[in-house]
Amino acid sequence: MSDWESSVTAPEGFAIEPAAPDDRLDILRVLDAAMLETDAETVDTAIDADSASDAGDALVARFKRTDAVVGALVATRPEPERLHVDAVAVRRARRGRGIGSALVAAAVRRAERDAAIESVTAAFDADLESFYADLGFEVTDRNSDGDRLRGRRRVDGGRR
């Protein structure tokens, strides 16, 4: 088990881990079921984003008993100093158990270990404001009709 994996706290019965190429279809299915618009190329890039280390920019939540992917997070790097949560979703039957929070928290922990990253950002619906606020994100922008928000969480990028 890597240092990264041992630092990730997942709800009991679930594991949060870096996505592998074999997880691609499961990730796309989880995101599609949540009606999130993330294309396959973005998922492929996130899975392979940092093949030299122990994790890329895609994470999965697995149900330990069956090894099934029940949640996914896909991040992008719009700038070298910023990790952006492009999409995060959990299968409907598994929601409300803290899996989504664990996925976002794991992405933040990953960013904290990368010396180049200064912040983690996300764009989300207004009804998810408290979800992101509980994870340390500050709302930085609201669109004109207030239904989409942008949030940011500063990290020290491994400079502890």
mmCIF file of C-alpha atoms in Angstrom:
data_model
loop_
_atom_site.group_PDB
_atom_site.id
_atom_site.type_symbol
_atom_site.label_atom_id
_atom_site.label_comp_id
_atom_site.label_asym_id
_atom_site.label_seq_id
_atom_site.Cartn_x
_atom_site.Cartn_y
_atom_site.Cartn_z
ATOM 1 C CA MET A 1 0.000 0.000 0.000
ATOM 2 C CA SER A 2 1.424 3.401 -0.965
ATOM 3 C CA ASP A 3 1.679 6.351 1.439
ATOM 4 C CA TRP A 4 -1.071 8.017 -0.582
ATOM 5 C CA GLU A 5 -3.458 5.082 -0.212
ATOM 6 C CA SER A 6 -2.814 4.730 3.508
ATOM 7 C CA SER A 7 -3.702 8.409 4.038
ATOM 8 C CA VAL A 8 -7.117 8.164 2.363
ATOM 9 C CA THR A 9 -10.095 7.743 4.661
ATOM 10 C CA ALA A 10 -13.067 6.102 2.975
ATOM 11 C CA PRO A 11 -16.400 5.104 4.454
ATOM 12 C CA GLU A 12 -16.368 1.602 5.919
ATOM 13 C CA GLY A 13 -16.643 -1.066 3.243
ATOM 14 C CA PHE A 14 -15.270 1.206 0.510
ATOM 15 C CA ALA A 15 -11.805 2.057 -0.800
ATOM 16 C CA ILE A 16 -10.678 5.219 -2.574
ATOM 17 C CA GLU A 17 -7.811 4.643 -4.982
ATOM 18 C CA PRO A 18 -6.207 5.947 -8.165
ATOM 19 C CA ALA A 19 -8.021 4.797 -11.276
ATOM 20 C CA ALA A 20 -6.390 2.240 -13.532
ATOM 21 C CA PRO A 21 -6.895 1.996 -17.300
ATOM 22 C CA ASP A 22 -9.250 -0.956 -16.712
ATOM 23 C CA ASP A 23 -11.542 1.395 -14.726
ATOM 24 C CA ARG A 24 -12.200 3.647 -17.746
ATOM 25 C CA LEU A 25 -15.568 2.186 -18.745
ATOM 26 C CA ASP A 26 -16.808 2.051 -15.141
ATOM 27 C CA ILE A 27 -15.848 5.700 -14.636
ATOM 28 C CA LEU A 28 -17.673 6.742 -17.798
ATOM 29 C CA ARG A 29 -20.762 4.791 -16.698
ATOM 30 C CA VAL A 30 -20.818 6.372 -13.217
ATOM 31 C CA LEU A 31 -20.438 9.874 -14.684
ATOM 32 C CA ASP A 32 -23.022 9.206 -17.403
ATOM 33 C CA ALA A 33 -25.554 7.926 -14.844
ATOM 34 C CA ALA A 34 -25.113 11.212 -12.962
ATOM 35 C CA MET A 35 -25.647 13.106 -16.239
ATOM 36 C CA LEU A 36 -22.216 14.738 -16.080
ATOM 37 C CA GLU A 37 -20.636 15.855 -19.316
ATOM 38 C CA THR A 38 -17.096 14.537 -19.202
ATOM 39 C CA ASP A 39 -15.744 13.082 -22.407
ATOM 40 C CA ALA A 40 -13.725 9.892 -22.725
ATOM 41 C CA GLU A 41 -10.565 11.769 -23.715
ATOM 42 C CA THR A 42 -10.655 13.770 -20.467
ATOM 43 C CA VAL A 43 -11.056 10.534 -18.508
ATOM 44 C CA ASP A 44 -8.180 8.901 -20.403
ATOM 45 C CA THR A 45 -5.922 11.888 -19.749
ATOM 46 C CA ALA A 46 -6.827 11.912 -16.040
ATOM 47 C CA ILE A 47 -6.122 8.203 -15.662
ATOM 48 C CA ASP A 48 -2.718 8.560 -17.329
ATOM 49 C CA ALA A 49 -1.966 12.078 -16.025
ATOM 50 C CA ASP A 50 0.984 11.139 -13.874
ATOM 51 C CA SER A 51 1.978 7.633 -14.770
ATOM 52 C CA ALA A 52 5.395 8.131 -13.183
ATOM 53 C CA SER A 53 3.849 8.389 -9.700
ATOM 54 C CA ASP A 54 1.443 6.251 -7.736
ATOM 55 C CA ALA A 55 -1.658 8.144 -8.897
ATOM 56 C CA GLY A 56 -3.129 10.047 -11.814
ATOM 57 C CA ASP A 57 -5.879 12.621 -11.715
ATOM 58 C CA ALA A 58 -8.752 10.121 -11.746
ATOM 59 C CA LEU A 59 -9.911 8.382 -8.584
ATOM 60 C CA VAL A 60 -12.417 5.621 -7.998
ATOM 61 C CA ALA A 61 -14.409 4.472 -5.009
ATOM 62 C CA ARG A 62 -14.761 0.696 -4.824
ATOM 63 C CA PHE A 63 -17.148 -1.423 -2.829
ATOM 64 C CA LYS A 64 -14.616 -3.730 -1.163
ATOM 65 C CA ARG A 65 -16.817 -6.816 -1.092
ATOM 66 C CA THR A 66 -17.304 -6.918 -4.886
ATOM 67 C CA ASP A 67 -14.520 -4.591 -6.130
ATOM 68 C CA ALA A 68 -17.218 -2.696 -8.088
ATOM 69 C CA VAL A 69 -16.619 0.969 -8.919
ATOM 70 C CA VAL A 70 -19.378 2.927 -7.147
ATOM 71 C CA GLY A 71 -17.954 6.433 -7.478
ATOM 72 C CA ALA A 72 -15.478 8.390 -9.551
ATOM 73 C CA LEU A 73 -13.655 11.697 -9.625
ATOM 74 C CA VAL A 74 -11.959 13.121 -12.700
ATOM 75 C CA ALA A 75 -9.638 16.112 -12.386
ATOM 76 C CA THR A 76 -7.893 18.235 -14.974
ATOM 77 C CA ARG A 77 -4.901 20.569 -14.838
ATOM 78 C CA PRO A 78 -5.892 23.791 -16.612
ATOM 79 C CA GLU A 79 -2.659 25.348 -15.332
ATOM 80 C CA PRO A 80 0.321 23.578 -13.735
ATOM 81 C CA GLU A 81 -0.466 25.156 -10.348
ATOM 82 C CA ARG A 82 -4.162 24.242 -10.318
ATOM 83 C CA LEU A 83 -6.026 20.942 -10.060
ATOM 84 C CA HIS A 84 -9.650 21.271 -11.186
ATOM 85 C CA VAL A 85 -12.345 18.781 -10.145
ATOM 86 C CA ASP A 86 -13.969 18.265 -13.532
ATOM 87 C CA ALA A 87 -16.508 15.696 -12.360
ATOM 88 C CA VAL A 88 -17.354 13.702 -9.259
ATOM 89 C CA ALA A 89 -20.228 11.240 -9.016
ATOM 90 C CA VAL A 90 -21.470 8.347 -6.931
ATOM 91 C CA ARG A 91 -23.948 5.685 -8.006
ATOM 92 C CA ARG A 92 -27.425 6.597 -6.795
ATOM 93 C CA ALA A 93 -27.733 3.528 -4.537
ATOM 94 C CA ARG A 94 -24.499 4.463 -2.717
ATOM 95 C CA ARG A 95 -25.120 8.196 -2.198
ATOM 96 C CA GLY A 96 -25.331 9.711 1.269
ATOM 97 C CA ARG A 97 -22.545 7.579 2.719
ATOM 98 C CA GLY A 98 -19.674 10.058 2.383
ATOM 99 C CA ILE A 99 -18.191 8.536 -0.763
ATOM 100 C CA GLY A 100 -18.301 11.779 -2.769
ATOM 101 C CA SER A 101 -16.725 13.685 0.113
ATOM 102 C CA ALA A 102 -14.005 11.052 0.402
ATOM 103 C CA LEU A 103 -13.257 11.316 -3.328
ATOM 104 C CA VAL A 104 -12.906 15.115 -3.216
ATOM 105 C CA ALA A 105 -10.882 14.967 0.015
ATOM 106 C CA ALA A 106 -8.560 12.419 -1.621
ATOM 107 C CA ALA A 107 -8.051 14.733 -4.608
ATOM 108 C CA VAL A 108 -7.210 17.585 -2.219
ATOM 109 C CA ARG A 109 -4.718 15.373 -0.348
ATOM 110 C CA ARG A 110 -3.145 14.420 -3.672
ATOM 111 C CA ALA A 111 -2.804 18.120 -4.561
ATOM 112 C CA GLU A 112 -1.230 18.842 -1.170
ATOM 113 C CA ARG A 113 1.556 16.390 -2.010
ATOM 114 C CA ASP A 114 2.324 17.993 -5.385
ATOM 115 C CA ALA A 115 4.740 20.909 -4.986
ATOM 116 C CA ALA A 116 3.459 22.566 -8.174
ATOM 117 C CA ILE A 117 -0.197 22.778 -7.105
ATOM 118 C CA GLU A 118 -1.378 25.872 -5.242
ATOM 119 C CA SER A 119 -5.139 25.314 -5.372
ATOM 120 C CA VAL A 120 -7.919 22.876 -6.129
ATOM 121 C CA THR A 121 -10.943 24.311 -7.927
ATOM 122 C CA ALA A 122 -14.414 23.092 -8.824
ATOM 123 C CA ALA A 123 -17.524 24.343 -10.595
ATOM 124 C CA PHE A 124 -20.751 23.082 -9.093
ATOM 125 C CA ASP A 125 -24.488 23.617 -8.750
ATOM 126 C CA ALA A 126 -25.640 26.006 -6.037
ATOM 127 C CA ASP A 127 -27.273 23.154 -4.101
ATOM 128 C CA LEU A 128 -23.786 21.638 -3.599
ATOM 129 C CA GLU A 129 -22.335 24.754 -1.967
ATOM 130 C CA SER A 130 -22.410 23.278 1.544
ATOM 131 C CA PHE A 131 -20.883 19.993 0.278
ATOM 132 C CA TYR A 132 -17.853 21.891 -1.043
ATOM 133 C CA ALA A 133 -17.764 24.342 1.895
ATOM 134 C CA ASP A 134 -17.538 21.377 4.294
ATOM 135 C CA LEU A 135 -14.451 20.282 2.328
ATOM 136 C CA GLY A 136 -12.780 23.684 2.746
ATOM 137 C CA PHE A 137 -13.710 25.302 -0.575
ATOM 138 C CA GLU A 138 -14.549 29.002 -0.739
ATOM 139 C CA VAL A 139 -17.010 30.235 -3.351
ATOM 140 C CA THR A 140 -15.049 32.522 -5.654
ATOM 141 C CA ASP A 141 -17.619 33.261 -8.348
ATOM 142 C CA ARG A 142 -21.348 32.990 -9.030
ATOM 143 C CA ASN A 143 -22.766 33.130 -12.515
ATOM 144 C CA SER A 144 -25.465 35.681 -13.309
ATOM 145 C CA ASP A 145 -28.409 33.394 -12.509
ATOM 146 C CA GLY A 146 -26.731 31.961 -9.399
ATOM 147 C CA ASP A 147 -27.215 28.290 -10.261
ATOM 148 C CA ARG A 148 -23.510 27.501 -10.923
ATOM 149 C CA LEU A 149 -20.722 28.380 -8.528
ATOM 150 C CA ARG A 150 -16.978 28.230 -8.701
ATOM 151 C CA GLY A 151 -15.011 27.253 -5.643
ATOM 152 C CA ARG A 152 -11.371 27.171 -4.675
ATOM 153 C CA ARG A 153 -9.384 25.534 -1.929
ATOM 154 C CA ARG A 154 -5.827 26.662 -1.471
ATOM 155 C CA VAL A 155 -3.238 23.970 -0.764
ATOM 156 C CA ASP A 156 0.397 24.299 0.106
ATOM 157 C CA GLY A 157 1.513 21.916 -2.631
ATOM 158 C CA GLY A 158 3.811 19.756 -0.556
ATOM 159 C CA ARG A 159 5.595 22.744 0.987
ATOM 160 C CA ARG A 160 4.885 21.682 4.589
#
